[in-house]
mmCIF file of C-alpha atoms in Angstrom:
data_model
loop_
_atom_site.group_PDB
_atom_site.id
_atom_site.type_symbol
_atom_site.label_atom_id
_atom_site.label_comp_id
_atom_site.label_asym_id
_atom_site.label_seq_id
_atom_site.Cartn_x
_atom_site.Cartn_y
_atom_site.Cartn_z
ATOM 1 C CA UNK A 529 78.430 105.773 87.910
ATOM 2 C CA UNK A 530 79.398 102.641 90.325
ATOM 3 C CA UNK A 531 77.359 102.501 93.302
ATOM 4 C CA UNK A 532 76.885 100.135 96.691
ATOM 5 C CA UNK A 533 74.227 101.170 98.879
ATOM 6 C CA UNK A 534 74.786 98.987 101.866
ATOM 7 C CA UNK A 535 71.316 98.258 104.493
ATOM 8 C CA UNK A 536 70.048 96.110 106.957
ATOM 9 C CA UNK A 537 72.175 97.203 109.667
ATOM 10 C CA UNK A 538 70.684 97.564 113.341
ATOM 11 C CA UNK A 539 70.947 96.392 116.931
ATOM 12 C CA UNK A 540 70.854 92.836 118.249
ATOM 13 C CA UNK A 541 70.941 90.614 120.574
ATOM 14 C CA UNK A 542 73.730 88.484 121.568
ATOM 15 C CA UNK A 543 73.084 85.096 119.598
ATOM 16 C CA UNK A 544 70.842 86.665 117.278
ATOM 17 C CA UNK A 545 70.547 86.626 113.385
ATOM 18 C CA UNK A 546 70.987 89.869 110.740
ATOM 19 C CA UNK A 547 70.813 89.954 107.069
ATOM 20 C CA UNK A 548 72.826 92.762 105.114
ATOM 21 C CA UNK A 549 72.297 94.039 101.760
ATOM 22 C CA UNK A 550 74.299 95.682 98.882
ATOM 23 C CA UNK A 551 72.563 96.625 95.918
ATOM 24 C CA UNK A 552 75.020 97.510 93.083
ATOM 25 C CA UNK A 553 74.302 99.753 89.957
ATOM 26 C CA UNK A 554 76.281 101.343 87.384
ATOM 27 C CA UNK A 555 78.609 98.561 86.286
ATOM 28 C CA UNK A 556 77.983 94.917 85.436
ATOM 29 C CA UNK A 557 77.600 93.132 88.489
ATOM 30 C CA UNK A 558 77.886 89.714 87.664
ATOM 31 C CA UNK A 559 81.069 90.399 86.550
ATOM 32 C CA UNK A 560 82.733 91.513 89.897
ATOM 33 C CA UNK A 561 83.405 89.213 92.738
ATOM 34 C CA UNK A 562 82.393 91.454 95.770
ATOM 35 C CA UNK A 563 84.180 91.596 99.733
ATOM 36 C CA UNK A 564 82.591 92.195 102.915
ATOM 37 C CA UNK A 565 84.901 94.166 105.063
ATOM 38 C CA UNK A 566 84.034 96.107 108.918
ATOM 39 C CA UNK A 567 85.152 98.728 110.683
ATOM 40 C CA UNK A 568 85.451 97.894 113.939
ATOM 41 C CA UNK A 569 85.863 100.255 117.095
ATOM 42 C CA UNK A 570 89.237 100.622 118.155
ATOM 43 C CA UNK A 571 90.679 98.081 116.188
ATOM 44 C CA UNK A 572 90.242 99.812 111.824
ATOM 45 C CA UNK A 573 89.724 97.513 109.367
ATOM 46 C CA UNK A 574 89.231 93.899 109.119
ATOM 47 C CA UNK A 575 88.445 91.973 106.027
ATOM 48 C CA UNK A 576 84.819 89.401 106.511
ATOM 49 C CA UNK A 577 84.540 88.048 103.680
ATOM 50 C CA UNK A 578 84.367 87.591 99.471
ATOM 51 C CA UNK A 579 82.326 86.023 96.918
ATOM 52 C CA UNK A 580 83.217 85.250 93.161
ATOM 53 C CA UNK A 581 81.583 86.859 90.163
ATOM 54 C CA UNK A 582 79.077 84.023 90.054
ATOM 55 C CA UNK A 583 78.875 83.027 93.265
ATOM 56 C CA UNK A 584 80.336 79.627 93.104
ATOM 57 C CA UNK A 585 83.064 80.602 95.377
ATOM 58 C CA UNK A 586 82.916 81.687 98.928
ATOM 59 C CA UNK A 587 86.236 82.198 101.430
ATOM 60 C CA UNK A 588 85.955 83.759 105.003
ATOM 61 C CA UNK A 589 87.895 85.155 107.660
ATOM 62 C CA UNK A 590 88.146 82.769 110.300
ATOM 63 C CA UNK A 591 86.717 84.919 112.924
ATOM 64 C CA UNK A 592 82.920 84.871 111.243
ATOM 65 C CA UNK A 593 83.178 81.384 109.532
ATOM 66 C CA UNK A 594 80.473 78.770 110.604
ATOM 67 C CA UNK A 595 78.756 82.189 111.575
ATOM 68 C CA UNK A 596 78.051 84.249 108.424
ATOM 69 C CA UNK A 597 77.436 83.342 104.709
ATOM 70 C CA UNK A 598 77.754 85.449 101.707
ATOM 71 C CA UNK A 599 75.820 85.349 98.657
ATOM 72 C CA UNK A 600 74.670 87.005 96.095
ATOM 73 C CA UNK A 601 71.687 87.352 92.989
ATOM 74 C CA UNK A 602 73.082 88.612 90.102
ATOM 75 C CA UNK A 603 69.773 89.041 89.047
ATOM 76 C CA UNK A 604 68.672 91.578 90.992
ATOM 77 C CA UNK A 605 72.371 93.203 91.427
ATOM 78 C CA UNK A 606 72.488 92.396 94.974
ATOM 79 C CA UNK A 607 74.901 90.700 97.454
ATOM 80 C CA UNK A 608 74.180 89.699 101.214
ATOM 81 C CA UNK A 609 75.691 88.713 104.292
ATOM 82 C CA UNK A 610 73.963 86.286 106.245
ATOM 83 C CA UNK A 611 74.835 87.042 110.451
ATOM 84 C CA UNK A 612 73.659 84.496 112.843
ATOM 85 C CA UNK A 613 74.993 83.788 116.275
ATOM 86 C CA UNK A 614 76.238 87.129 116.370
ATOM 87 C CA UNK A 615 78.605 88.200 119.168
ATOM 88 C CA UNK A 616 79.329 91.651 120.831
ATOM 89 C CA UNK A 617 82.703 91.315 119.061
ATOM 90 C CA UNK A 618 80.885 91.503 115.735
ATOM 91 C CA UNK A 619 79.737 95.003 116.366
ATOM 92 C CA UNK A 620 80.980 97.363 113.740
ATOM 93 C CA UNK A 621 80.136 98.961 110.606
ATOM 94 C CA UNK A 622 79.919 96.373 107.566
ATOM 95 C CA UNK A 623 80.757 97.894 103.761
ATOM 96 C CA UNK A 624 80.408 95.665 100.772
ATOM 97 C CA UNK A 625 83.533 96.726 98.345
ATOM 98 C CA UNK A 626 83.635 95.835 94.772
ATOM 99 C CA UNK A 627 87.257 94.237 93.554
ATOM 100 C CA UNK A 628 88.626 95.608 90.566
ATOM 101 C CA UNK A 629 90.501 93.075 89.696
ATOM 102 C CA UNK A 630 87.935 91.152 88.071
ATOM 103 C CA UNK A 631 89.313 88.107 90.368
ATOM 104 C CA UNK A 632 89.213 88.506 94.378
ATOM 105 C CA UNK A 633 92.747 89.399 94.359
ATOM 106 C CA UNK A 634 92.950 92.501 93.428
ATOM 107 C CA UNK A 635 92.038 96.691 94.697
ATOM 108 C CA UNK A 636 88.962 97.534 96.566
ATOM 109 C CA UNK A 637 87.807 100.260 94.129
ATOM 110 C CA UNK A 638 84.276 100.974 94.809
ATOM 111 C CA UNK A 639 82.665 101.119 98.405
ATOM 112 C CA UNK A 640 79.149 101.121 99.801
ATOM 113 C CA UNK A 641 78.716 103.829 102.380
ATOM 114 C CA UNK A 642 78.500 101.104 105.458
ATOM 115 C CA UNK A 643 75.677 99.799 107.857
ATOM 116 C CA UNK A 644 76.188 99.622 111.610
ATOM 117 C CA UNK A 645 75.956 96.571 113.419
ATOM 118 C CA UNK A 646 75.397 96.772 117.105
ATOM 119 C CA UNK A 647 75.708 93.679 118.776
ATOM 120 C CA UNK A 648 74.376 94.688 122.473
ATOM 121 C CA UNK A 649 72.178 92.929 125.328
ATOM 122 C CA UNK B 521 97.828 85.501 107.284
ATOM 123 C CA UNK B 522 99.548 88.122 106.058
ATOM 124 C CA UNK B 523 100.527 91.176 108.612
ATOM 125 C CA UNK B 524 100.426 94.180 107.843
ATOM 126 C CA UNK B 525 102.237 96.963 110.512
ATOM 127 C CA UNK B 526 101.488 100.295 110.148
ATOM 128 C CA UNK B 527 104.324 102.993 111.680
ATOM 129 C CA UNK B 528 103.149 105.453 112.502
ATOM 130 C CA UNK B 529 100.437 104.483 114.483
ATOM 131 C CA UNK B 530 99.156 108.999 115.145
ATOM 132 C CA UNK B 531 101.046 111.433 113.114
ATOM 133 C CA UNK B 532 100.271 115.440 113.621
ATOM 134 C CA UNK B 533 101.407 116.967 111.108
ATOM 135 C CA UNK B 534 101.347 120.719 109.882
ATOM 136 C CA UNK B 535 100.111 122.085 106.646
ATOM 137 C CA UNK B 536 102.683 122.019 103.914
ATOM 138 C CA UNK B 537 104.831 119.331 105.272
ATOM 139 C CA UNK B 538 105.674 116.239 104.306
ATOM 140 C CA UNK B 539 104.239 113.179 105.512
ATOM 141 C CA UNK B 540 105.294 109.549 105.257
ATOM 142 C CA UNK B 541 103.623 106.380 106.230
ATOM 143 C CA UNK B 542 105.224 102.853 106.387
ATOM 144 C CA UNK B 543 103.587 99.169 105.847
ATOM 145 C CA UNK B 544 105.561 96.555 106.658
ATOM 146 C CA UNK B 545 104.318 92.867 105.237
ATOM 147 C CA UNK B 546 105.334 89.524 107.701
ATOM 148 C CA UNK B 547 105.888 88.279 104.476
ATOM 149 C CA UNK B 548 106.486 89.212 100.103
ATOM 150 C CA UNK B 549 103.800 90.119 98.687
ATOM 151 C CA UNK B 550 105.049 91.573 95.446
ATOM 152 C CA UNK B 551 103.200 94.479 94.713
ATOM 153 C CA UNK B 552 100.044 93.645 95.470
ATOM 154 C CA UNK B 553 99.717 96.355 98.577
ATOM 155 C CA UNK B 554 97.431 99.268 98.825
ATOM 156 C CA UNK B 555 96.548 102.028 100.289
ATOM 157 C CA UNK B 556 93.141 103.732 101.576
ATOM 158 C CA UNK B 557 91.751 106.975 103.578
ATOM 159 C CA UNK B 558 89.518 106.936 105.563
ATOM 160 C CA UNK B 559 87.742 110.315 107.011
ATOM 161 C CA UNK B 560 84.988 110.495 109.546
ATOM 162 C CA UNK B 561 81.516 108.712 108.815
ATOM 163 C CA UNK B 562 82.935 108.149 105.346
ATOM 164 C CA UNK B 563 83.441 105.061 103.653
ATOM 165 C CA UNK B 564 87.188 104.102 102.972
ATOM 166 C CA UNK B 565 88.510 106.100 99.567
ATOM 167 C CA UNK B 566 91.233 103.981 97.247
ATOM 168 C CA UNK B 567 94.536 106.185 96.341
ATOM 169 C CA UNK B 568 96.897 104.257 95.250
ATOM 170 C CA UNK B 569 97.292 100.575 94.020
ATOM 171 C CA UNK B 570 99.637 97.848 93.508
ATOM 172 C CA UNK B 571 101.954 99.954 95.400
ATOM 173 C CA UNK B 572 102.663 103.215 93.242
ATOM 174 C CA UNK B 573 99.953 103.194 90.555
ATOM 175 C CA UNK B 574 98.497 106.942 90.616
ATOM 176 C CA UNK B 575 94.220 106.464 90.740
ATOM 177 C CA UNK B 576 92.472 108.760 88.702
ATOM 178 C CA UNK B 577 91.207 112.014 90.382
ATOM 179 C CA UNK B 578 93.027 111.531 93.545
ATOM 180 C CA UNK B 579 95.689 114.474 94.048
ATOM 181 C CA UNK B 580 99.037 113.930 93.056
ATOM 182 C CA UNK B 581 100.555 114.905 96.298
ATOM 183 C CA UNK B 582 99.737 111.071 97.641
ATOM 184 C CA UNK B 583 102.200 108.760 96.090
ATOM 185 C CA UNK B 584 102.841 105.274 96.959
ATOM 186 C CA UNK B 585 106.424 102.885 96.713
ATOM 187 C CA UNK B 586 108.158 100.251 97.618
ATOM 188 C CA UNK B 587 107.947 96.133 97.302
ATOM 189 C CA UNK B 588 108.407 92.441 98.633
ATOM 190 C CA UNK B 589 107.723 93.623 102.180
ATOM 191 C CA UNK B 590 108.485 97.456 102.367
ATOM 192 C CA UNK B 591 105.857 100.122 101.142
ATOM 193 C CA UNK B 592 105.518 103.768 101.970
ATOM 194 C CA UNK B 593 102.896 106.367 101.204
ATOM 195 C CA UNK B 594 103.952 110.037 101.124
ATOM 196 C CA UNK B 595 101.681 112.577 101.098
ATOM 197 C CA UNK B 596 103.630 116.139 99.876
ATOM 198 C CA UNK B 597 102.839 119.613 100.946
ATOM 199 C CA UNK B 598 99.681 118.377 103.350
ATOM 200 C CA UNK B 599 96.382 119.988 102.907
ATOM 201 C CA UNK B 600 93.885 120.323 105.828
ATOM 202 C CA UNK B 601 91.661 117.955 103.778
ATOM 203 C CA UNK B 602 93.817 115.259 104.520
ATOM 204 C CA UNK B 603 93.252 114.310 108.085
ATOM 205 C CA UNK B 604 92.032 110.918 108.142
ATOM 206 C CA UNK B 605 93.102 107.189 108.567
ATOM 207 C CA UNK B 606 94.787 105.986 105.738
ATOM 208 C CA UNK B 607 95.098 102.222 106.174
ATOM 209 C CA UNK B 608 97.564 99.789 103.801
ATOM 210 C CA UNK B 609 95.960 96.412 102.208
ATOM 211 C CA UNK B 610 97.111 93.116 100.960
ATOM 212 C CA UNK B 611 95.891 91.158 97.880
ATOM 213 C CA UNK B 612 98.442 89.095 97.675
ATOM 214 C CA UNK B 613 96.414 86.267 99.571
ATOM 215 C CA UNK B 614 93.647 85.256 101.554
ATOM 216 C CA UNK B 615 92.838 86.506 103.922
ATOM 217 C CA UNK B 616 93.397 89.898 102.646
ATOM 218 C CA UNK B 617 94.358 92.191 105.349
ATOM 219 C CA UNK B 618 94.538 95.668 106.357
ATOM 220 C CA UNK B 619 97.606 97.099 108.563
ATOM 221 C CA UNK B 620 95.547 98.691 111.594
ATOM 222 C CA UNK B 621 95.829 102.135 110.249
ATOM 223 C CA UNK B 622 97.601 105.539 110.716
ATOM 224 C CA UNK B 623 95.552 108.654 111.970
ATOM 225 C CA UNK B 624 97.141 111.892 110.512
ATOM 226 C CA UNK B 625 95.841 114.906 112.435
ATOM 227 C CA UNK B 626 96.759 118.946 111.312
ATOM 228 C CA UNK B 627 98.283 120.967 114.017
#
């Protein structure tokens, strides 16, 4: 069956860097383009970020671009979100969501089961 | 962007009724609007897409209309399983966007 395991999550410093991970299995990855979306405390969710099926294209949500990259390696069914300079605002817990759509346009069928992020001096 | 508003913002709600839950778009967006719960230290749960299309194995008391800029979920006969969040979603564009959700407690 589809699956997203998301990791890496932890605290940080202010200004600091933080990889996160998704590894996908059950479906063909490479065929999927892939979001990054948070829940944030007090404010529900916000959309980060989304990757095509073979990672040629890349669009963020203003509030982490400059900041964060996503990528992925279709070899090894696995997509990542590059944090640096984070800020306390970034705090929240960070899901990777596959898009069924087989474009980046569509539903947000399959979820990982999230990472928290604590941004926190 | 694209904004999605949510109305009700808390709804409590006892079992058996009926509960509806608006999403208004700042703009059309077609169909391309749908709709997620959330429970508790779970990750968000797809129920209905593109506005009213049923997803396979979730109950057919959720059910999902509307277009252009107007969308509603109703939930029939609540169950106690369904407190949550439930949350509304654009695809229409990027950024997609959420509306900032709608808490549904049971009395």
């Amino acid at each position: 069956q589809v699956q997203l395991v998301d990791s890496g999550g932890g605290v940080v410093q202010p200004g600091r860097s933080l990889r996160l991970s998704c590894a996908a299995s059950g479906f063909t990855f490479s065929s999927y383009a892939i979001h990054w979306v948070r829940l944030t405390p007090g404010k529900g969710l916000e959309w980060v970020a989304v990757i095509s099926y073979d990672g040629l294209n890349k669009y963020y949500a203003d509030s982490v671009k400059g900041r964060f990259t996503i990528s992925r390696d279709n070899s090894k069914n696995t997509l990542y979100l590059q944090m640096n300079s984070l800020r306390p605002e970034d705090t929240a817990v960070y899901y990777c969501a596959r898009d069924g759509s087989g474009g980046y346009f569509g539903t947000l069928d399959y979820w990982g089961q999230g990472t928290l992020v604590t941004v926190s001096s | 962007e694209i904004v999605l508003t949510q109305s009700p913002d808390f709804q409590s709600v006892t079992p058996k009724e009926k509960v509806t839950i608006t999403c208004r778009a700042s703009q059309s967006i077609g169909s391309s609007l749908h709709w997620y719960q959330q429970k508790p230290d779970q990750s968000p749960k797809l129920l209905i897409k593109y506005a009213s299309q049923s997803i396979s194995g979730v109950p057919s008391r959720f059910s999902g209309s509307g277009s252009g800029t107007d969308f509603t979920l109703t939930i029939n006969s609540l169950e106690a399983e369904d407190a949550a969040a439930y949350y509304c979603h654009q695809s229409s564009s990027l950024p997609g966007t959420f509306g900032q959700g709608t808490k549904v407690e049971i009395k």
